[in-house]
């Protein structure tokens, strides 16, 4: 009797579980079932990652497709709204050719692949991202990619799409007017799976001798780099995914891979059935990626290969490049930028190169204002998360045509020498006096009895909140005047010709060629005032995401002993008790007094000494 009762209860339990599972799965599957097939995205064969000619199977290691686990949290942005409408109401002529990448926090970057399309950004609501289940979200202008000048939009993936697997790439659409009577039949092309930011070839540069690729998700551990022999650079024409040329990889370090130039002209002549008349536009439509040979896998790519211009050697500019430049990665730094640029420009920086890590403040307008005033400030759209080291590597190549030395200091860091305190005004030679004389181009380091100085390292003093409750409108040099006693870390000024070809860098300093060395300055010679621990309203923004590739985000409970972490700070942006008084061991007003002398002017009725960046 007991056995029969047990058997009955067991069968009943199994039946209940089956019914429960059936109804639980309905919300996940209904989107795939109710959409008319005539108008929907045709699922792209998931086995094809990028190049059909070389990739025919799923990678054996799943981290290649999903380098990080999906974040199924409901974190969203306040500005996000999304609608659901059938694709049948959005005619084919209003879709825009593109390729899409899933970034962090459910943001989707949509890169427009048709260079001939022009856009009117007067009303962001004119553009939408259309997803695989017909959900849409507003597509706002994000920026232009640095090499190709391609326009990029950004939108938030709707919650209904986050439940689906796999994710397919959305498209940007410009919806027709509400009363549009266009009856043209919609015809959708097959859409590939959505690329992931953590496994992607996201940028490339061409030098005179080779091609530099920036690739995420291959060398994932700091200090451990896979052999160049494991990879090949793959070049293919436009979006045909037909391989044209493969070349050997000569260097594999961090996210930087270097390889030989391909013979694109021969490939184009072959694709033109032997005809030799190759147009300039056709020469500029080659994409480039990285092949992992052992896995028969090509990394998804949004990068293009730009050919060296024919006859460029005859059009070199005959002018001496600026000697000293400064490069940094920024996010929402508009309120800090004027002070940082004006100060460093007056003491010797000739050119500033900013890597904009997806700012949404008025940074671009401040950059334009500074350029209008005669400063030389370049802003590079660098949307990729956790790519600080790669950004510095990029700048070491990108800036070489116009810079001799490159200073790597952050937007909250100011180089200062105690010897300058007696100067009544700044001089363009002040920073350059800290640097050694650059030998002539014909001079070889091996001819010297000792290695040449290729990098100058400057120690940092870290300043605390100094009782500030909000950003000081007069500037960080004025508002933060109390610091820690011991110096922390260092920042560097690098001779670009001395940088090792691997472009390896960490914590603002580079690995140098074997015949060069680094010189560390004494604190009485120079110091970097690092206004690190600012008013809590500013400091809490660091919890958004650490920009370094190999530094754990502060919200993660890992690497608790890292120097990057703030003493006494937890894992969430909650203001610690007595934050405004923390990290105050030494009162240091030297740079405050000096900048008042150099940049102040009494313009207000109450005698307030207004500084140049406040005007």
Coordinates of C-alpha atoms in Angstrom, one line a residue:
X1 CA 0.0 0.0 0.0
X2 CA 2.8 2.4 0.9
X3 CA 4.7 1.5 -2.3
X4 CA 1.5 2.3 -4.4
X5 CA 1.0 5.6 -2.5
X6 CA 4.6 6.5 -3.1
X7 CA 4.4 5.7 -6.7
X8 CA 1.2 7.8 -7.2
X9 CA 2.7 10.8 -5.4
X10 CA 5.9 10.6 -7.5
X11 CA 4.0 10.6 -10.7
X12 CA 1.8 13.5 -9.5
X13 CA 5.0 15.5 -8.6
X14 CA 6.5 14.9 -12.0
X15 CA 3.3 16.0 -13.8
X16 CA 3.1 19.1 -11.7
X17 CA 6.7 20.1 -12.6
X18 CA 6.1 19.6 -16.3
X19 CA 3.0 21.8 -16.2
X20 CA 4.9 24.5 -14.2
X21 CA 7.8 24.5 -16.6
X22 CA 5.5 24.8 -19.6
X23 CA 3.7 27.9 -18.3
X24 CA 7.0 29.4 -16.9
X25 CA 8.6 29.3 -20.4
X26 CA 5.7 31.0 -22.1
X27 CA 6.9 34.6 -21.4
X28 CA 10.3 33.7 -22.9
X29 CA 9.0 32.1 -26.0
X30 CA 6.0 34.2 -27.0
X31 CA 8.2 36.9 -28.7
X32 CA 9.6 34.3 -31.1
X33 CA 6.1 32.9 -31.9
X34 CA 3.8 35.8 -32.4
X35 CA 5.9 37.9 -34.8
X36 CA 5.0 37.6 -38.5
X37 CA 7.8 35.8 -40.3
X38 CA 7.4 38.1 -43.3
X39 CA 8.9 41.1 -41.5
X40 CA 11.1 39.7 -38.8
X41 CA 14.9 39.3 -38.4
X42 CA 16.0 36.1 -39.9
X43 CA 18.2 34.3 -37.3
X44 CA 21.8 34.3 -38.6
X45 CA 23.4 30.9 -38.4
X46 CA 25.0 31.1 -34.9
X47 CA 28.0 29.0 -36.0
X48 CA 29.2 31.9 -38.2
X49 CA 30.9 34.4 -35.9
X50 CA 32.4 36.7 -38.5
X51 CA 34.1 35.3 -41.6
X52 CA 32.2 32.6 -43.4
X53 CA 35.4 31.6 -45.3
X54 CA 37.3 30.6 -42.2
X55 CA 34.9 30.1 -39.4
X56 CA 32.4 27.2 -39.7
X57 CA 32.1 25.9 -36.1
X58 CA 31.4 27.2 -32.7
X59 CA 34.6 28.0 -30.8
X60 CA 35.6 25.2 -28.4
X61 CA 36.2 27.6 -25.6
X62 CA 32.9 29.4 -24.7
X63 CA 34.7 32.5 -23.4
X64 CA 35.3 33.5 -26.9
X65 CA 31.6 34.1 -27.5
X66 CA 30.8 35.3 -24.0
X67 CA 33.9 36.5 -22.4
X68 CA 31.9 37.6 -19.4
X69 CA 28.7 36.2 -18.0
X70 CA 25.5 38.0 -19.0
X71 CA 24.4 40.6 -16.4
X72 CA 20.7 39.9 -16.0
X73 CA 20.3 42.7 -13.5
X74 CA 17.6 45.3 -14.1
X75 CA 20.1 48.1 -13.9
X76 CA 19.0 50.8 -16.4
X77 CA 19.3 54.4 -17.2
X78 CA 16.6 56.9 -16.2
X79 CA 16.4 58.2 -19.7
X80 CA 15.5 54.8 -21.2
X81 CA 12.1 54.3 -22.7
X82 CA 11.1 51.7 -25.2
X83 CA 8.1 50.9 -27.3
X84 CA 6.9 47.7 -29.0
X85 CA 5.6 47.9 -32.5
X86 CA 5.5 45.5 -35.4
X87 CA 8.2 45.7 -38.0
X88 CA 5.5 45.8 -40.6
X89 CA 4.9 49.4 -39.7
X90 CA 8.6 50.3 -40.3
X91 CA 9.3 50.2 -44.0
X92 CA 12.6 48.8 -45.3
X93 CA 13.7 52.2 -46.8
X94 CA 13.9 53.6 -43.3
X95 CA 16.5 51.1 -41.9
X96 CA 20.1 52.1 -41.9
X97 CA 23.0 49.6 -42.5
X98 CA 25.0 49.1 -39.4
X99 CA 26.9 46.7 -37.1
X100 CA 26.2 46.5 -33.3
X101 CA 28.1 45.8 -30.1
X102 CA 26.7 45.1 -26.7
X103 CA 28.6 47.2 -24.2
X104 CA 28.4 47.2 -20.4
X105 CA 25.1 48.0 -18.5
X106 CA 23.0 46.8 -21.4
X107 CA 24.1 49.6 -23.7
X108 CA 24.2 48.8 -27.4
X109 CA 26.6 50.7 -29.7
X110 CA 25.3 50.8 -33.3
X111 CA 28.0 51.7 -35.9
X112 CA 26.7 53.0 -39.2
X113 CA 28.5 51.2 -42.0
X114 CA 27.3 53.3 -44.9
X115 CA 29.7 56.3 -45.1
X116 CA 27.5 58.2 -47.5
X117 CA 24.5 58.6 -45.2
X118 CA 24.1 62.0 -43.6
X119 CA 22.1 62.6 -40.4
X120 CA 20.1 65.3 -38.8
X121 CA 20.6 65.2 -35.1
X122 CA 18.1 68.0 -34.3
X123 CA 15.8 65.5 -32.6
X124 CA 17.2 62.3 -31.1
X125 CA 13.7 60.8 -31.1
X126 CA 13.9 60.6 -34.9
X127 CA 16.0 57.5 -34.6
X128 CA 15.3 54.2 -32.9
X129 CA 17.0 50.9 -32.3
X130 CA 14.9 48.1 -33.6
X131 CA 15.5 44.7 -31.9
X132 CA 14.8 41.1 -32.8
X133 CA 11.4 41.0 -31.0
X134 CA 10.2 44.3 -32.5
X135 CA 10.9 46.2 -29.3
X136 CA 12.5 49.6 -29.8
X137 CA 14.5 52.1 -27.8
X138 CA 15.7 55.7 -28.6
X139 CA 19.0 55.8 -30.5
X140 CA 21.1 58.8 -29.5
X141 CA 24.2 60.1 -31.3
X142 CA 27.3 58.8 -29.4
X143 CA 30.3 59.9 -31.5
X144 CA 32.5 59.2 -34.5
X145 CA 35.1 56.4 -34.6
X146 CA 38.6 57.9 -34.8
X147 CA 40.0 56.2 -37.8
X148 CA 37.0 55.8 -40.2
X149 CA 34.9 58.8 -38.9
X150 CA 31.9 56.4 -38.9
X151 CA 28.9 57.7 -37.0
X152 CA 27.9 55.6 -33.9
X153 CA 24.5 55.6 -32.1
X154 CA 23.8 54.2 -28.7
X155 CA 20.7 52.8 -27.3
X156 CA 19.6 50.7 -24.3
X157 CA 18.5 47.1 -24.8
X158 CA 14.9 46.8 -23.7
X159 CA 14.1 44.4 -20.8
X160 CA 12.1 42.1 -23.1
X161 CA 15.1 41.5 -25.3
X162 CA 17.4 40.7 -22.4
X163 CA 15.4 37.5 -21.7
X164 CA 16.1 36.2 -25.2
X165 CA 19.0 34.0 -26.3
X166 CA 20.9 34.6 -28.5
X167 CA 21.0 38.3 -28.9
X168 CA 20.8 39.5 -32.6
X169 CA 22.1 42.8 -33.8
X170 CA 19.5 45.6 -33.9
X171 CA 19.3 48.2 -36.6
X172 CA 18.9 51.9 -36.5
X173 CA 15.7 53.1 -38.1
X174 CA 14.3 56.5 -39.0
X175 CA 10.6 55.8 -38.7
X176 CA 8.2 57.3 -41.3
X177 CA 5.8 60.0 -40.3
X178 CA 2.7 58.7 -38.5
X179 CA 0.5 59.3 -41.6
X180 CA 2.9 57.7 -44.1
X181 CA 1.1 55.7 -46.7
X182 CA 4.2 54.0 -48.2
X183 CA 3.2 50.4 -49.0
X184 CA 6.6 49.2 -50.1
X185 CA 7.1 45.7 -48.9
X186 CA 9.6 45.3 -46.1
X187 CA 12.6 43.0 -46.8
X188 CA 14.9 42.3 -44.0
X189 CA 18.4 40.9 -44.4
X190 CA 19.7 38.2 -42.1
X191 CA 21.1 39.7 -38.9
X192 CA 24.2 38.3 -37.2
X193 CA 24.5 37.7 -33.4
X194 CA 25.2 40.8 -31.4
X195 CA 28.9 41.4 -30.9
X196 CA 30.2 41.6 -27.3
X197 CA 32.6 44.4 -26.1
X198 CA 34.7 41.9 -24.2
X199 CA 35.6 39.8 -27.3
X200 CA 36.1 42.2 -30.2
X201 CA 38.6 43.8 -32.5
X202 CA 37.6 47.4 -31.8
X203 CA 40.3 49.6 -33.5
X204 CA 43.3 49.5 -35.8
X205 CA 46.1 51.8 -36.9
X206 CA 48.5 51.7 -39.7
X207 CA 52.1 52.7 -39.3
X208 CA 54.7 53.0 -42.1
X209 CA 55.9 49.4 -41.3
X210 CA 53.0 47.5 -39.9
X211 CA 49.3 47.3 -38.7
X212 CA 48.4 47.7 -35.1
X213 CA 45.2 45.9 -33.9
X214 CA 43.4 46.5 -30.6
X215 CA 41.6 43.3 -29.5
X216 CA 39.7 42.5 -26.3
X217 CA 39.2 39.0 -24.9
X218 CA 42.4 37.3 -26.0
X219 CA 45.1 38.2 -23.6
X220 CA 42.9 38.3 -20.5
X221 CA 45.4 38.0 -17.7
X222 CA 47.9 40.7 -16.8
X223 CA 51.4 39.8 -17.6
X224 CA 50.5 36.7 -19.5
X225 CA 50.5 37.1 -23.3
X226 CA 49.9 34.5 -25.8
X227 CA 52.5 33.9 -28.5
X228 CA 52.2 35.8 -31.8
X229 CA 52.5 32.5 -33.6
X230 CA 49.0 31.6 -32.4
X231 CA 47.4 34.4 -34.5
X232 CA 47.1 35.8 -38.0
X233 CA 45.7 39.1 -39.1
X234 CA 42.9 38.7 -41.5
X235 CA 41.9 41.3 -44.1
X236 CA 38.6 41.1 -46.1
X237 CA 36.8 43.3 -48.4
X238 CA 34.0 45.4 -47.0
X239 CA 31.2 43.3 -45.6
X240 CA 31.5 40.4 -48.0
X241 CA 33.3 38.3 -45.4
X242 CA 35.4 36.8 -48.1
X243 CA 39.1 36.6 -46.9
X244 CA 41.4 38.6 -49.1
X245 CA 44.8 38.4 -47.3
X246 CA 46.2 36.9 -44.1
X247 CA 49.5 38.2 -42.6
X248 CA 51.7 37.0 -39.7
X249 CA 51.3 38.5 -36.2
X250 CA 54.7 39.9 -35.0
X251 CA 53.7 41.0 -31.5
X252 CA 51.0 40.0 -28.9
X253 CA 50.9 42.1 -25.7
X254 CA 47.9 43.1 -23.6
X255 CA 45.2 44.2 -26.1
X256 CA 47.7 45.2 -28.8
X257 CA 48.6 43.0 -31.8
X258 CA 51.0 44.0 -34.6
X259 CA 51.2 42.4 -38.0
X260 CA 52.6 42.9 -41.4
X261 CA 50.9 45.1 -44.1
X262 CA 48.9 43.0 -46.6
X263 CA 49.2 43.3 -50.4
X264 CA 45.8 44.8 -50.8
X265 CA 46.3 46.0 -54.3
X266 CA 46.9 42.4 -55.5
X267 CA 43.9 41.2 -53.7
X268 CA 41.7 43.9 -55.2
X269 CA 43.0 43.2 -58.7
X270 CA 42.2 39.6 -58.2
X271 CA 38.6 40.4 -57.0
X272 CA 38.2 42.7 -60.1
X273 CA 38.9 39.7 -62.4
X274 CA 42.4 40.9 -63.1
X275 CA 41.5 44.5 -63.9
X276 CA 44.1 46.9 -62.5
X277 CA 42.0 50.1 -62.2
X278 CA 41.4 50.3 -58.4
X279 CA 39.4 53.3 -57.1
X280 CA 40.4 55.1 -53.9
X281 CA 37.0 54.4 -52.3
X282 CA 37.4 50.7 -53.0
X283 CA 40.9 50.7 -51.5
X284 CA 39.5 52.1 -48.2
X285 CA 36.8 49.4 -47.6
X286 CA 38.9 46.6 -46.2
X287 CA 38.0 45.3 -42.7
X288 CA 40.6 43.7 -40.5
X289 CA 40.4 41.1 -37.7
X290 CA 42.4 38.6 -35.7
X291 CA 42.4 34.9 -36.4
X292 CA 43.0 32.4 -33.5
X293 CA 44.6 29.7 -35.6
X294 CA 44.2 26.7 -33.3
X295 CA 40.5 27.3 -32.8
X296 CA 39.8 28.1 -36.4
X297 CA 38.2 31.3 -35.1
X298 CA 38.1 34.9 -36.2
X299 CA 37.4 37.5 -33.6
X300 CA 34.4 39.6 -34.4
X301 CA 35.5 43.0 -35.7
X302 CA 34.4 46.6 -36.2
X303 CA 37.8 47.7 -37.3
X304 CA 38.9 48.8 -40.7
X305 CA 42.3 48.7 -42.3
X306 CA 43.3 52.1 -43.8
X307 CA 45.9 51.7 -46.5
X308 CA 48.9 54.0 -46.6
X309 CA 48.2 56.7 -49.1
X310 CA 49.9 56.4 -52.4
X311 CA 52.6 58.9 -52.8
X312 CA 52.3 60.0 -49.2
X313 CA 56.1 60.3 -49.0
X314 CA 55.9 63.3 -51.3
X315 CA 53.4 65.1 -49.2
X316 CA 55.0 65.1 -45.8
X317 CA 54.5 68.3 -43.9
X318 CA 57.7 70.3 -43.6
X319 CA 57.3 71.5 -40.1
X320 CA 58.8 70.7 -36.7
X321 CA 56.3 68.9 -34.5
X322 CA 55.5 70.1 -31.1
X323 CA 57.9 68.7 -28.6
X324 CA 55.7 67.9 -25.7
X325 CA 52.1 66.6 -25.7
X326 CA 49.8 65.3 -23.0
X327 CA 47.4 62.4 -23.3
X328 CA 44.7 61.1 -20.9
X329 CA 41.5 59.2 -20.8
X330 CA 38.4 61.2 -19.6
X331 CA 34.8 60.6 -18.6
X332 CA 32.5 63.6 -17.9
X333 CA 35.5 65.9 -17.3
X334 CA 34.1 69.1 -18.8
X335 CA 34.1 70.9 -15.4
X336 CA 37.8 70.1 -14.9
X337 CA 39.2 70.5 -18.4
X338 CA 39.8 74.2 -18.6
X339 CA 41.9 74.4 -15.5
X340 CA 44.0 71.3 -16.5
X341 CA 44.6 72.5 -20.1
X342 CA 45.3 76.1 -19.2
X343 CA 47.7 75.3 -16.5
X344 CA 49.7 72.7 -18.3
X345 CA 49.7 74.7 -21.6
X346 CA 51.3 77.7 -19.8
X347 CA 54.1 75.5 -18.4
X348 CA 55.0 73.8 -21.7
X349 CA 52.4 71.3 -23.1
X350 CA 52.0 72.0 -26.8
X351 CA 49.1 69.6 -27.6
X352 CA 46.5 67.7 -25.7
X353 CA 45.0 64.4 -26.8
X354 CA 41.9 63.3 -24.9
X355 CA 40.4 59.8 -25.1
X356 CA 36.7 60.4 -24.4
X357 CA 35.5 57.2 -22.7
X358 CA 31.8 57.8 -23.5
X359 CA 31.2 61.2 -21.8
X360 CA 27.6 62.5 -21.7
X361 CA 28.4 66.0 -20.3
X362 CA 29.3 69.1 -22.4
X363 CA 32.9 68.0 -22.9
X364 CA 32.8 68.5 -26.6
X365 CA 31.7 72.1 -26.3
X366 CA 34.4 72.8 -23.8
X367 CA 37.0 71.3 -26.1
X368 CA 35.7 73.5 -28.9
X369 CA 35.9 76.6 -26.7
X370 CA 39.5 75.9 -25.8
X371 CA 40.4 75.4 -29.4
X372 CA 38.7 78.7 -30.3
X373 CA 40.9 80.3 -27.7
X374 CA 44.1 79.0 -29.3
X375 CA 44.8 75.8 -27.4
X376 CA 45.4 72.6 -29.3
X377 CA 43.1 70.0 -27.9
X378 CA 42.1 66.8 -29.8
X379 CA 39.2 64.7 -28.6
X380 CA 39.1 61.0 -29.7
X381 CA 35.9 59.1 -29.3
X382 CA 36.9 56.0 -27.3
X383 CA 33.8 54.3 -26.1
X384 CA 35.3 50.9 -25.3
X385 CA 35.0 49.9 -21.6
X386 CA 38.1 49.1 -19.5
X387 CA 40.7 50.0 -22.2
X388 CA 43.0 52.5 -20.5
X389 CA 46.2 50.7 -21.3
X390 CA 45.1 50.2 -24.9
X391 CA 44.2 53.9 -25.2
X392 CA 47.7 54.8 -24.0
X393 CA 49.2 52.4 -26.5
X394 CA 47.0 54.0 -29.2
X395 CA 48.2 57.4 -28.3
X396 CA 51.9 56.4 -28.5
X397 CA 51.3 55.5 -32.1
X398 CA 48.7 58.1 -33.0
X399 CA 50.7 61.0 -31.5
X400 CA 54.1 60.1 -32.9
X401 CA 53.6 62.3 -36.0
X402 CA 53.1 65.5 -34.0
X403 CA 54.8 64.8 -30.6
X404 CA 58.3 64.0 -29.4
X405 CA 57.4 63.5 -25.8
X406 CA 54.1 62.4 -24.4
X407 CA 53.0 63.2 -20.8
X408 CA 50.6 60.7 -19.3
X409 CA 48.8 62.3 -16.4
X410 CA 45.1 62.2 -15.5
X411 CA 42.6 65.1 -15.6
X412 CA 42.9 65.4 -11.8
X413 CA 46.7 65.5 -11.8
X414 CA 48.9 68.6 -12.0
X415 CA 52.7 68.6 -12.5
X416 CA 54.4 71.0 -10.1
X417 CA 58.0 71.8 -9.2
X418 CA 58.8 73.6 -5.9
X419 CA 61.5 75.6 -7.7
X420 CA 58.8 77.4 -9.7
X421 CA 57.4 79.1 -6.6
X422 CA 59.7 82.1 -7.0
X423 CA 58.6 82.7 -10.6
X424 CA 56.2 85.6 -11.2
X425 CA 54.7 84.0 -14.3
X426 CA 54.7 80.6 -15.9
X427 CA 57.1 79.7 -18.8
X428 CA 56.7 77.3 -21.7
X429 CA 60.1 75.9 -20.8
X430 CA 59.2 74.8 -17.3
X431 CA 58.1 71.2 -18.1
X432 CA 60.7 70.8 -20.8
X433 CA 63.4 71.7 -18.3
X434 CA 62.6 68.4 -16.6
X435 CA 63.4 66.4 -19.7
X436 CA 66.8 65.4 -21.1
X437 CA 68.0 66.6 -24.4
X438 CA 66.8 64.5 -27.3
X439 CA 69.7 63.2 -29.4
X440 CA 69.6 63.8 -33.2
X441 CA 67.8 61.3 -35.3
X442 CA 71.0 60.0 -36.7
X443 CA 72.4 59.3 -33.2
X444 CA 72.1 55.7 -32.1
X445 CA 71.7 54.8 -28.4
X446 CA 74.2 52.1 -28.8
X447 CA 76.9 54.7 -29.5
X448 CA 76.6 56.1 -26.0
X449 CA 78.5 54.8 -23.0
X450 CA 75.2 54.6 -21.1
X451 CA 71.6 54.1 -22.0
X452 CA 69.7 57.2 -23.0
X453 CA 66.8 58.5 -20.8
X454 CA 63.6 57.6 -22.6
X455 CA 61.1 58.2 -19.8
X456 CA 60.9 60.6 -16.9
X457 CA 59.0 59.4 -13.9
X458 CA 57.4 61.8 -11.4
X459 CA 56.1 60.8 -7.9
X460 CA 52.6 61.7 -6.8
X461 CA 51.2 63.4 -3.7
X462 CA 47.5 62.4 -3.1
X463 CA 45.2 65.1 -1.9
X464 CA 42.1 64.4 0.2
X465 CA 38.6 66.0 0.2
X466 CA 39.9 69.0 2.3
X467 CA 36.4 69.6 3.8
X468 CA 34.9 70.2 0.4
X469 CA 31.2 69.1 0.1
X470 CA 31.0 69.7 -3.7
X471 CA 33.2 70.5 -6.6
X472 CA 35.1 73.8 -5.9
X473 CA 34.1 76.2 -8.7
X474 CA 37.5 78.0 -8.5
X475 CA 39.2 74.7 -9.4
X476 CA 40.8 71.7 -7.8
X477 CA 44.1 73.4 -7.2
X478 CA 42.3 75.9 -5.0
X479 CA 39.8 73.7 -3.3
X480 CA 41.9 70.7 -2.3
X481 CA 44.9 71.6 -0.1
X482 CA 45.3 68.8 2.4
X483 CA 47.1 65.6 1.4
X484 CA 48.5 62.3 2.6
X485 CA 52.1 62.4 4.0
X486 CA 53.6 59.6 1.9
X487 CA 54.0 59.9 -1.9
X488 CA 52.0 57.3 -3.9
X489 CA 52.9 55.8 -7.3
X490 CA 54.2 57.9 -10.2
X491 CA 53.3 59.3 -13.6
X492 CA 55.5 59.6 -16.6
X493 CA 56.6 61.7 -19.6
X494 CA 57.8 59.3 -22.3
X495 CA 60.0 59.8 -25.4
X496 CA 57.8 58.2 -28.1
X497 CA 60.8 57.0 -30.1
X498 CA 61.9 55.1 -27.0
X499 CA 58.7 53.1 -26.5
X500 CA 59.1 49.4 -27.0
X501 CA 57.3 48.1 -30.1
X502 CA 55.0 45.9 -28.0
X503 CA 53.5 49.2 -26.6
X504 CA 53.3 47.5 -23.2
X505 CA 52.3 49.9 -20.4
X506 CA 51.0 49.9 -16.9
X507 CA 50.1 52.6 -14.3
X508 CA 51.1 55.4 -16.7
X509 CA 54.5 54.2 -17.7
X510 CA 55.8 52.3 -20.7
X511 CA 58.2 49.5 -21.3
X512 CA 61.2 51.0 -23.2
X513 CA 63.5 49.7 -26.0
X514 CA 66.5 48.0 -24.5
X515 CA 68.9 51.0 -25.1
X516 CA 66.7 53.4 -23.1
X517 CA 66.1 53.8 -19.4
X518 CA 63.7 55.6 -17.0
X519 CA 64.8 58.4 -14.7
X520 CA 62.8 59.1 -11.5
X521 CA 62.8 62.7 -10.3
X522 CA 63.3 63.7 -6.7
X523 CA 60.3 65.3 -5.0
X524 CA 62.2 68.6 -4.7
X525 CA 62.7 68.5 -8.5
X526 CA 59.0 67.8 -9.4
X527 CA 55.9 66.2 -8.1
X528 CA 52.4 65.4 -9.4
X529 CA 49.6 66.9 -7.3
X530 CA 47.0 64.2 -7.6
X531 CA 43.6 65.5 -6.4
X532 CA 42.4 61.9 -6.0
X533 CA 40.0 61.9 -3.1
X534 CA 37.6 64.7 -4.0
X535 CA 34.3 65.8 -2.5
X536 CA 32.1 62.7 -2.3
X537 CA 29.7 64.0 -5.0
X538 CA 32.6 63.7 -7.4
X539 CA 34.5 60.8 -6.0
X540 CA 31.5 58.4 -6.0
X541 CA 31.6 58.5 -9.9
X542 CA 34.7 56.2 -9.7
X543 CA 32.3 53.4 -8.8
X544 CA 30.9 53.5 -12.3
X545 CA 33.7 51.4 -13.7
X546 CA 37.5 51.4 -13.4
X547 CA 39.0 52.3 -16.8
X548 CA 42.1 50.0 -16.5
X549 CA 41.8 46.6 -18.2
X550 CA 43.2 44.7 -15.3
X551 CA 41.9 46.6 -12.3
X552 CA 38.8 45.1 -10.7
X553 CA 35.8 47.4 -10.4
X554 CA 35.2 48.6 -6.9
X555 CA 31.8 46.9 -6.7
X556 CA 33.4 43.5 -7.0
X557 CA 34.7 41.8 -3.9
X558 CA 38.1 40.9 -5.3
X559 CA 41.7 42.1 -5.1
X560 CA 40.9 43.7 -1.7
X561 CA 44.6 44.6 -1.1
X562 CA 45.0 46.5 -4.4
X563 CA 46.5 50.0 -4.1
X564 CA 43.8 51.1 -6.5
X565 CA 41.2 50.6 -3.8
X566 CA 40.5 53.5 -1.3
X567 CA 41.3 52.7 2.3
X568 CA 38.2 52.3 4.4
X569 CA 35.8 52.2 1.4
X570 CA 33.3 49.4 0.9
X571 CA 31.8 47.9 -2.3
X572 CA 29.1 50.4 -3.0
X573 CA 29.0 54.2 -3.4
X574 CA 27.9 54.9 0.2
X575 CA 29.7 57.9 1.7
X576 CA 31.9 56.9 4.6
X577 CA 31.6 58.7 7.9
X578 CA 33.8 61.8 8.0
X579 CA 34.7 61.5 4.4
X580 CA 35.3 65.3 4.0
X581 CA 38.1 65.1 6.7
X582 CA 39.8 61.9 5.4
X583 CA 43.4 61.7 4.0
X584 CA 44.4 65.0 5.5
X585 CA 47.9 64.6 7.1
X586 CA 49.8 67.5 5.5
X587 CA 48.5 71.0 4.7
X588 CA 50.0 71.8 1.2
X589 CA 49.0 75.1 -0.4
X590 CA 52.0 75.6 -2.6
X591 CA 50.3 75.1 -6.0
X592 CA 47.2 77.0 -4.8
X593 CA 49.3 80.1 -4.0
X594 CA 51.3 79.7 -7.2
X595 CA 48.3 79.4 -9.5
X596 CA 46.6 82.4 -7.9
X597 CA 49.7 84.4 -8.7
X598 CA 49.9 83.2 -12.3
X599 CA 46.3 83.0 -13.3
X600 CA 44.4 85.3 -11.0
X601 CA 43.0 88.7 -11.8
X602 CA 40.9 90.9 -9.5
X603 CA 37.7 91.5 -11.5
X604 CA 34.9 91.2 -9.0
X605 CA 33.6 94.1 -6.9
X606 CA 34.3 92.2 -3.6
X607 CA 38.0 91.7 -4.6
X608 CA 37.6 88.0 -5.3
X609 CA 40.7 86.8 -7.1
X610 CA 39.0 85.2 -10.1
X611 CA 41.1 82.7 -12.0
X612 CA 41.5 82.4 -15.8
X613 CA 39.5 79.1 -16.1
X614 CA 36.6 80.8 -14.2
X615 CA 36.1 83.5 -16.8

